[in-house]
CSV table of N, CA, C and O in Angstrom, one decimal:
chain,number,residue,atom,x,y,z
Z,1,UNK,N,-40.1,37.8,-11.0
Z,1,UNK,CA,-40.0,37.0,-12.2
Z,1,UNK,C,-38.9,36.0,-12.0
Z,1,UNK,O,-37.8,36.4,-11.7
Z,2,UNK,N,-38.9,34.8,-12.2
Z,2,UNK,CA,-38.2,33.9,-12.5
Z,2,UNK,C,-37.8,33.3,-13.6
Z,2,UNK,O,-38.7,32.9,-14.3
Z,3,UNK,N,-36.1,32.9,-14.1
Z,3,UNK,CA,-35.6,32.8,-14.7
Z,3,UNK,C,-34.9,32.0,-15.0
Z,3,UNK,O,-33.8,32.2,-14.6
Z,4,UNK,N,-35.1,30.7,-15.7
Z,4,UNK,CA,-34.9,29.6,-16.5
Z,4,UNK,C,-33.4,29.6,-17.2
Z,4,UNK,O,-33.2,30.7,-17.7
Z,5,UNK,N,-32.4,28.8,-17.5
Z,5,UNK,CA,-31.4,29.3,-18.5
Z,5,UNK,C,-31.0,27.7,-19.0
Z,5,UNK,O,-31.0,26.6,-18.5
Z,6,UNK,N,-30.7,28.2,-20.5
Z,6,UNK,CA,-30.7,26.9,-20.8
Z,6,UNK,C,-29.1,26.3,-20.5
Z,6,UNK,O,-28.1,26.9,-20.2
Z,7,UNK,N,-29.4,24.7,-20.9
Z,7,UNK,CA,-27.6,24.1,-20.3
Z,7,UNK,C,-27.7,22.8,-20.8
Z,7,UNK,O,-28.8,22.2,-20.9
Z,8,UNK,N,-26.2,22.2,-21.2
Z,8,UNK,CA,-26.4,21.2,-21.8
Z,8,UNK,C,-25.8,19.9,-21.0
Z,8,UNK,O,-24.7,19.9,-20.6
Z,9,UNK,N,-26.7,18.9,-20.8
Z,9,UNK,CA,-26.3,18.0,-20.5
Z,9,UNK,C,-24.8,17.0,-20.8
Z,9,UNK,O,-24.8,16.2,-21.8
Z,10,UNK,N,-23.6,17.2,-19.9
Z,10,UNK,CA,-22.7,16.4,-20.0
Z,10,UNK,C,-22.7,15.4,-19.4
Z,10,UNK,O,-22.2,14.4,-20.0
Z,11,UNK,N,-23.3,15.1,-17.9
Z,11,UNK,CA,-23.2,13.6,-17.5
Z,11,UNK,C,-24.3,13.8,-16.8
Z,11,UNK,O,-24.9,14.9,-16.5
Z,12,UNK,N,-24.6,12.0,-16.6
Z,12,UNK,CA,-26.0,11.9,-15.9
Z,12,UNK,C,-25.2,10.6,-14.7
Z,12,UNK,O,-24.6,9.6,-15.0
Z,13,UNK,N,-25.5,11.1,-13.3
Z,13,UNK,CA,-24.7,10.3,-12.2
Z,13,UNK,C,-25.7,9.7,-11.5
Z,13,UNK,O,-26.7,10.3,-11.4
Z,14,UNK,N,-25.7,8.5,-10.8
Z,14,UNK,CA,-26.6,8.3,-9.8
Z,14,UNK,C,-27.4,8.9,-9.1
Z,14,UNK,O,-26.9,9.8,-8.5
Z,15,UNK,N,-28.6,8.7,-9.0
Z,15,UNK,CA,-29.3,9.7,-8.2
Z,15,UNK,C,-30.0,10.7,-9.2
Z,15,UNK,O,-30.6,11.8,-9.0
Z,16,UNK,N,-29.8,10.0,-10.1
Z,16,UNK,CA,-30.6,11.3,-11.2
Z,16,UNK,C,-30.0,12.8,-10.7
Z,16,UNK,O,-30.8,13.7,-10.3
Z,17,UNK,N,-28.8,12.9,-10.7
Z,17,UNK,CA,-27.8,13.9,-10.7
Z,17,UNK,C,-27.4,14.0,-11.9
Z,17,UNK,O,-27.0,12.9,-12.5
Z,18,UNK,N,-27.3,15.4,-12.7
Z,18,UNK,CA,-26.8,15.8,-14.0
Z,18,UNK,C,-25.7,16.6,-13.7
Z,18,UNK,O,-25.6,17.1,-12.6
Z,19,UNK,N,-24.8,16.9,-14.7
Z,19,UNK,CA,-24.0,17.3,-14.5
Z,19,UNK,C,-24.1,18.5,-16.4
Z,19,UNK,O,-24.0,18.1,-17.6
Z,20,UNK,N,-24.4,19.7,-15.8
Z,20,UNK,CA,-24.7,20.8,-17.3
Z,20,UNK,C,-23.8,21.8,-17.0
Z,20,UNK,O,-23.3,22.4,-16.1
Z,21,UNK,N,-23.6,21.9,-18.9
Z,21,UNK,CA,-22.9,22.8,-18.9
Z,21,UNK,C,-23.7,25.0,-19.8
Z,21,UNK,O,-24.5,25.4,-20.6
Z,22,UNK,N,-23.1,25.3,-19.0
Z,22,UNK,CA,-24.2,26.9,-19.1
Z,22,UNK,C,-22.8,27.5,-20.3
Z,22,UNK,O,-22.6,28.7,-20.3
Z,23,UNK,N,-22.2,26.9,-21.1
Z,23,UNK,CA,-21.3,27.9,-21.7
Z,23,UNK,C,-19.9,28.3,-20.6
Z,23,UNK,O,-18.7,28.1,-20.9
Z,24,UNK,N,-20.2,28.5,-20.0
Z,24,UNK,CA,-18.6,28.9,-19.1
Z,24,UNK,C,-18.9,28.6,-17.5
Z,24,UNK,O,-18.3,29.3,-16.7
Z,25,UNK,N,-19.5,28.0,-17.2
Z,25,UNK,CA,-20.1,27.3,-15.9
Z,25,UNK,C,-20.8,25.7,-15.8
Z,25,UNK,O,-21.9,25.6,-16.4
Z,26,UNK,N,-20.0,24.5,-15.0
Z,26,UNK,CA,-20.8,23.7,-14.9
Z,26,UNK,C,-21.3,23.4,-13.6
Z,26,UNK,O,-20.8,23.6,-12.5
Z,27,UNK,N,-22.8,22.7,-13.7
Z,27,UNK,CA,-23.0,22.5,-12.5
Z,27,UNK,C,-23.7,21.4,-12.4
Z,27,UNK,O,-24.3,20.9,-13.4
Z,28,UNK,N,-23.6,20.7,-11.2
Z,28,UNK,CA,-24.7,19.5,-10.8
Z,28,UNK,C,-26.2,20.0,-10.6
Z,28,UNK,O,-26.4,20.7,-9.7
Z,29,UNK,N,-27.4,19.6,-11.4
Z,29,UNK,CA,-28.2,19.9,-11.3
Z,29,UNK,C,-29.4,18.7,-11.2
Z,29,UNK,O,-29.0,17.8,-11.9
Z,30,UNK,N,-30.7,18.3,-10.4
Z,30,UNK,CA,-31.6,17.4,-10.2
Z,30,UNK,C,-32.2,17.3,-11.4
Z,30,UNK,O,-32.6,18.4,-11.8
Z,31,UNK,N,-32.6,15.7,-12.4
Z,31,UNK,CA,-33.1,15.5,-13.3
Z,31,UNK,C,-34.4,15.0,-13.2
Z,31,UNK,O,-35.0,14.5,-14.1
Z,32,UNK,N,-34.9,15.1,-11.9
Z,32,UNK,CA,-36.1,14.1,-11.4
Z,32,UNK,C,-37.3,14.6,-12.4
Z,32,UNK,O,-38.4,14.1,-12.4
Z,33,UNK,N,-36.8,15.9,-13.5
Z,33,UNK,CA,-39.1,16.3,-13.6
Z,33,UNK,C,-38.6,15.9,-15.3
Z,33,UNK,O,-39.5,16.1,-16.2
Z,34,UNK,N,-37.2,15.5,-15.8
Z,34,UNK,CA,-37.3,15.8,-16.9
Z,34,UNK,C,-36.9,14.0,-17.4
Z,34,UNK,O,-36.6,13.2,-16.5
Z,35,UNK,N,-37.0,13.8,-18.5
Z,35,UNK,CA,-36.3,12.6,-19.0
Z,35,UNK,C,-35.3,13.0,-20.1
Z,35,UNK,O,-35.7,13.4,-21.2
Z,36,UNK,N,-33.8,12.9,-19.9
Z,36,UNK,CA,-32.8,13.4,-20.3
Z,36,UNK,C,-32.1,12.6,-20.8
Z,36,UNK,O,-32.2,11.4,-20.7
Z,37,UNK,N,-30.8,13.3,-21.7
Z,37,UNK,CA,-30.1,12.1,-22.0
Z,37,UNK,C,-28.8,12.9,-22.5
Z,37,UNK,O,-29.1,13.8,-23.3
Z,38,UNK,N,-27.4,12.7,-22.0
Z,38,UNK,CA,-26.4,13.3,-22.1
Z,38,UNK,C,-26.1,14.2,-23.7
Z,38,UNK,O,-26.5,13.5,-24.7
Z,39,UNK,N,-25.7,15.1,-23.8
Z,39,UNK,CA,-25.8,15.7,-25.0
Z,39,UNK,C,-27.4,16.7,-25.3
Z,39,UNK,O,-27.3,17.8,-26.0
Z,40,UNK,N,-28.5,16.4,-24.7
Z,40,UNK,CA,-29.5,17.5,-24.6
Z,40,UNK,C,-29.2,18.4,-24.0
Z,40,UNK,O,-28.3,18.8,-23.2
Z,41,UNK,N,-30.6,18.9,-24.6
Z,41,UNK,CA,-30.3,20.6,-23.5
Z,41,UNK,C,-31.6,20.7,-22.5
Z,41,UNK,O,-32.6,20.1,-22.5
Z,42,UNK,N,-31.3,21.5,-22.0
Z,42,UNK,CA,-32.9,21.5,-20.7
Z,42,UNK,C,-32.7,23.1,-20.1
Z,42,UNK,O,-31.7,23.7,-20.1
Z,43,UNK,N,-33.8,23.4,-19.5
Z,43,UNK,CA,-33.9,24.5,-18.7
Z,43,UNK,C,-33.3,24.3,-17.3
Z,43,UNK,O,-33.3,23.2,-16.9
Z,44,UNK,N,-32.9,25.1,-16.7
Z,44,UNK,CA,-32.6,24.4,-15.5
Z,44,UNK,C,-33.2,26.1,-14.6
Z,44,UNK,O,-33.0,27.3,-15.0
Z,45,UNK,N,-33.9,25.6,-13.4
Z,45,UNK,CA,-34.6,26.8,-12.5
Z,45,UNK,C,-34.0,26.3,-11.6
Z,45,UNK,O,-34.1,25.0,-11.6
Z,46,UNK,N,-33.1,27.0,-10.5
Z,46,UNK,CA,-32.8,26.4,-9.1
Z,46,UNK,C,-32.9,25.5,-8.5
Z,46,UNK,O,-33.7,25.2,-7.6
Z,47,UNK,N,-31.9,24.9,-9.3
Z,47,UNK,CA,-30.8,24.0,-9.4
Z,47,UNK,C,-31.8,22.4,-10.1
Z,47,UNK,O,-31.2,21.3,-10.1
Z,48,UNK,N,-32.8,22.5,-10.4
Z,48,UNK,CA,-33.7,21.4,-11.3
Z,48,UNK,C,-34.0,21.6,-12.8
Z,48,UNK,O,-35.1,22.1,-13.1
Z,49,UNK,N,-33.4,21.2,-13.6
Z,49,UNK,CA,-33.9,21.0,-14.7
Z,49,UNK,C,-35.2,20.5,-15.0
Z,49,UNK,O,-35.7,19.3,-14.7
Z,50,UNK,N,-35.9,21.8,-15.7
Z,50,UNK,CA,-37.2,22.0,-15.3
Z,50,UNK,C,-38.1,21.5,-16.8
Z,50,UNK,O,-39.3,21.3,-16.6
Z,51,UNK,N,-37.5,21.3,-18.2
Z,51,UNK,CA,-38.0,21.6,-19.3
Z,51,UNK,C,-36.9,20.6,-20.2
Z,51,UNK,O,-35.8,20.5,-19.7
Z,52,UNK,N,-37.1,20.2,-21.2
Z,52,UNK,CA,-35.8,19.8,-22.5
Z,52,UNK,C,-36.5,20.7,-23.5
Z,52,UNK,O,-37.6,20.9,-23.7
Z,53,UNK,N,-34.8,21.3,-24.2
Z,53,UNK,CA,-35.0,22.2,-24.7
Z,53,UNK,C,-34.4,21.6,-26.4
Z,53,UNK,O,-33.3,20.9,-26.4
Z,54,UNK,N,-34.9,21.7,-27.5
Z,54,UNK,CA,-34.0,21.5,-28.7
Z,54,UNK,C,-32.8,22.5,-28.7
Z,54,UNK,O,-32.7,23.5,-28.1
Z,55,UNK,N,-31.9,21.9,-29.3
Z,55,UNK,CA,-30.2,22.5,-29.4
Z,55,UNK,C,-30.2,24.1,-30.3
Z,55,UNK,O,-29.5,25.1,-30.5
Z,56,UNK,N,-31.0,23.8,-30.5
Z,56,UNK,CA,-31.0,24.9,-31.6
Z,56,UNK,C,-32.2,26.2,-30.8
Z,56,UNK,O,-31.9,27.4,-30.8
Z,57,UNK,N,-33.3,25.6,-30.1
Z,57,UNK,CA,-33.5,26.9,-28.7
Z,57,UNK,C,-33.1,27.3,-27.7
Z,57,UNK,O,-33.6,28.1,-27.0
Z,58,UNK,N,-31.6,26.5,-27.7
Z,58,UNK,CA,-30.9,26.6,-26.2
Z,58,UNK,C,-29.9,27.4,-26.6
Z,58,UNK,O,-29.4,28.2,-25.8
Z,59,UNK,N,-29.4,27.1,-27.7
Z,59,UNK,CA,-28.3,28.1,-28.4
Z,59,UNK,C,-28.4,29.3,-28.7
Z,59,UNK,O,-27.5,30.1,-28.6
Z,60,UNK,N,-29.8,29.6,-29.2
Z,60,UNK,CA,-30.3,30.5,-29.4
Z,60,UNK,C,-30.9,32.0,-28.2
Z,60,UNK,O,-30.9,33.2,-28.1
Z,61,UNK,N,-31.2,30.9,-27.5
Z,61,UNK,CA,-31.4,31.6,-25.8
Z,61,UNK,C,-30.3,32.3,-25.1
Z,61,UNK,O,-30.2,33.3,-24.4
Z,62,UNK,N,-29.4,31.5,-25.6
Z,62,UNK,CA,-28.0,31.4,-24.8
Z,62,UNK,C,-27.1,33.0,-25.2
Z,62,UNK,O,-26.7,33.9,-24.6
Z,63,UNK,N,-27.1,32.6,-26.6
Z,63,UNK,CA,-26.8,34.1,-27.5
Z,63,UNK,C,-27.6,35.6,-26.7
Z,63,UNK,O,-26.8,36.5,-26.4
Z,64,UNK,N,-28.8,35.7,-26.5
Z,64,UNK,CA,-29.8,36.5,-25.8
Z,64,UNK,C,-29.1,37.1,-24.6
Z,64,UNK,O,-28.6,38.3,-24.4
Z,65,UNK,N,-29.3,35.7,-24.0
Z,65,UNK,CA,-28.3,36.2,-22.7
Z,65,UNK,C,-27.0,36.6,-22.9
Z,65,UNK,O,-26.6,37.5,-22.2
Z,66,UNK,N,-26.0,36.2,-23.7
Z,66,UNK,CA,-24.9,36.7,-23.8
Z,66,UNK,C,-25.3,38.5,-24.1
Z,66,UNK,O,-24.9,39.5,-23.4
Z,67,UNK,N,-26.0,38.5,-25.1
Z,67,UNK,CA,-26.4,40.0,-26.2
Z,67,UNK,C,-26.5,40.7,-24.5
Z,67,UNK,O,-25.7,41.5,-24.0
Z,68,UNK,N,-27.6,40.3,-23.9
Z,68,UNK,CA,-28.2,41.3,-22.6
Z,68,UNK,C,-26.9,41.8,-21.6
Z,68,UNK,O,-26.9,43.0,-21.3
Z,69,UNK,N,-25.7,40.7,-21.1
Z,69,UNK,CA,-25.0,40.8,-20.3
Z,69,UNK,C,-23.8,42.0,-21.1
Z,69,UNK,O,-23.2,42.9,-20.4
Z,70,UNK,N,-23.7,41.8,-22.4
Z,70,UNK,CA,-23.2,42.7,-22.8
Z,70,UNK,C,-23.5,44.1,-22.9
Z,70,UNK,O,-22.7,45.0,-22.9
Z,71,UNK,N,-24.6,44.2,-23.0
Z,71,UNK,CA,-25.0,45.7,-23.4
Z,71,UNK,C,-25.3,46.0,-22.1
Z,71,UNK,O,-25.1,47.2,-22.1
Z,72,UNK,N,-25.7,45.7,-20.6
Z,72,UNK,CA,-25.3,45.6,-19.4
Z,72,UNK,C,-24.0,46.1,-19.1
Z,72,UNK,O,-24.0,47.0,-18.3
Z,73,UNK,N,-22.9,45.7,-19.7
Z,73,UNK,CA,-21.6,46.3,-19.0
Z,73,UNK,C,-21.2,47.4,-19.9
Z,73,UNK,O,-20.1,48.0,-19.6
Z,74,UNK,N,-21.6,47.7,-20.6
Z,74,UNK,CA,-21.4,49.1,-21.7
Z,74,UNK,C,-21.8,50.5,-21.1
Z,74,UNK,O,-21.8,51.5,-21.7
């Protein structure tokens, strides 16, 4: 199974290099499959943002994953 997480676009660099943030991790990620724009949110699958996501299903996802990691270290 493969797993998608959403992230929000803070900068877009040459090269169609983005620059997303996961909540408490940022990373450079390839914008080539998506049309983006700083402040969205997108899926990102190893290391390509794969999908644009509205703010309000990325937030929502995001919570999910938090809920799972938690009940994980319990």
């Amino acid at each position: 199974m493969c797993i998608a997480i959403p992230a929000e676009v803070l900068e877009i660099k040459d090269g169609n290099i983005g620059v997303v943030d996961y909540g408490d991790l940022k990373q450079e990620v390839r914008l080539d499959l998506v049309d983006v724009e700083v402040g969205e949110y997108v899926l990102v699958h190893v290391g390509f943002a794969i999908q644009k996501l509205s703010r309000e299903e990325a937030l929502k996802t995001l919570k999910v994953f938090e809920e799972v990691y938690a009940a994980m270290e319990e």
